[in-house]
Short mmCIF file of C-alpha atoms in Angstrom, two decimals:
data_model
loop_
_atom_site.label_atom_id
_atom_site.label_comp_id
_atom_site.label_asym_id
_atom_site.label_seq_id
_atom_site.Cartn_x
_atom_site.Cartn_y
_atom_site.Cartn_z
CA MET P 27 90.87 8.88 23.41
CA SER P 28 92.10 7.21 20.04
CA GLN P 29 93.86 8.06 16.88
CA THR P 30 90.64 8.87 14.83
CA GLU P 31 89.38 11.28 17.90
CA GLU P 32 92.10 13.30 18.11
CA ARG P 33 92.38 13.41 14.27
CA GLY P 34 89.35 14.49 14.38
CA ARG P 35 89.45 17.12 17.15
CA LYS P 36 92.76 18.46 15.78
CA ASP P 37 91.45 19.03 11.84
CA LEU P 38 88.22 20.18 12.62
CA ALA P 39 87.47 23.86 11.76
CA PRO P 40 85.06 25.07 14.27
CA LEU P 41 81.24 26.26 12.90
CA GLN P 42 82.46 26.00 8.99
CA ALA P 43 80.06 24.27 6.38
CA ALA P 44 81.83 21.70 4.65
CA ALA P 45 82.55 22.62 0.90
CA PRO P 46 82.38 19.78 -1.70
CA GLY P 47 85.51 17.48 -1.17
CA ASP P 48 86.33 18.72 2.35
CA ARG P 49 85.49 16.11 4.75
CA VAL P 50 82.24 16.48 6.86
CA ASN P 51 82.09 15.33 10.93
CA ILE P 52 80.28 12.25 12.21
CA LEU P 53 79.20 12.66 16.30
CA ILE P 54 79.41 9.31 18.09
CA VAL P 55 77.73 8.81 21.66
CA ASP P 56 78.26 6.14 23.07
CA ASP P 57 78.94 5.38 26.77
CA THR P 58 80.72 1.88 26.48
CA ALA P 59 83.96 2.06 25.05
CA ALA P 60 83.69 -1.25 22.73
CA GLN P 61 80.53 0.28 21.37
CA ARG P 62 82.34 3.43 20.34
CA MET P 63 85.15 1.22 18.75
CA ALA P 64 83.25 -0.78 16.63
CA VAL P 65 81.08 2.31 15.37
CA GLU P 66 84.43 4.17 14.90
CA SER P 67 86.03 0.81 12.71
CA VAL P 68 83.25 0.84 10.54
CA LEU P 69 83.33 4.49 10.02
CA VAL P 70 86.79 5.33 9.63
CA ASP P 71 87.29 3.85 6.16
CA LEU P 72 84.50 6.61 4.70
CA GLY P 73 87.25 9.12 5.20
CA GLU P 74 85.29 11.42 7.17
CA ASN P 75 86.12 13.00 10.46
CA VAL P 76 85.05 10.59 13.09
CA VAL P 77 84.60 12.14 16.21
CA ALA P 78 83.79 9.87 19.71
CA VAL P 79 82.40 11.11 22.99
CA ASP P 80 81.03 8.92 25.66
CA SER P 81 78.16 10.91 27.00
CA GLY P 82 75.35 13.36 25.94
CA ARG P 83 77.24 15.76 27.65
CA GLU P 84 80.39 15.49 25.76
CA ALA P 85 78.22 15.44 22.76
CA LEU P 86 76.64 18.83 23.72
CA ARG P 87 79.90 20.60 24.21
CA TYR P 88 80.89 19.72 20.98
CA LEU P 89 78.29 20.15 19.01
CA LEU P 90 78.44 23.88 20.79
CA ASP P 91 82.19 24.41 18.98
CA HIS P 92 81.71 21.88 15.76
CA ASP P 93 78.95 21.34 12.90
CA VAL P 94 78.18 17.83 12.40
CA ALA P 95 76.73 15.77 8.95
CA VAL P 96 75.54 12.93 11.26
CA ILE P 97 75.13 11.77 15.07
CA LEU P 98 75.10 8.42 15.72
CA LEU P 99 73.62 8.31 19.54
CA ASP P 100 73.38 5.40 21.88
CA VAL P 101 69.64 5.85 23.54
CA ASN P 102 70.81 4.07 27.04
CA MET P 103 73.43 6.14 28.81
CA PRO P 104 73.63 6.93 32.47
CA GLU P 105 72.95 10.91 33.60
CA MET P 106 71.77 11.41 30.25
CA ASP P 107 70.05 8.76 27.90
CA GLY P 108 70.02 9.23 24.04
CA PHE P 109 66.42 10.64 24.02
CA GLU P 110 67.06 13.38 25.95
CA THR P 111 70.34 14.24 24.47
CA ALA P 112 68.62 14.73 21.46
CA ALA P 113 65.90 16.82 22.37
CA LEU P 114 68.64 19.12 23.63
CA VAL P 115 70.17 19.05 20.64
CA ARG P 116 66.72 19.92 18.41
CA GLN P 117 66.63 22.64 20.61
CA ARG P 118 68.57 24.98 18.93
CA PRO P 119 67.96 26.21 15.54
CA ARG P 120 71.68 25.23 14.28
CA THR P 121 71.51 21.70 15.40
CA ARG P 122 67.56 21.06 14.82
CA ASN P 123 67.97 19.05 11.59
#
């Protein structure tokens, strides 16, 4: 787990909406470590909580306890691809939009 992932996981308060000036959560979902690191390196300068996970299942687990502003989702992953993950995310009213 990278420093940003660890920092993001420790700093996040579950199920709280971001107040003006608060950091929002950005979730990266990709099974390839190099891709996750590349996207993370671009986003880290935004000053937001960047959280990276390596599977659709891990993303769904994370979303049970955390709100996110945006999900960057790889569509080509083993087990559960990005399309299936997105469909499951949209099934829940809390994460539908």
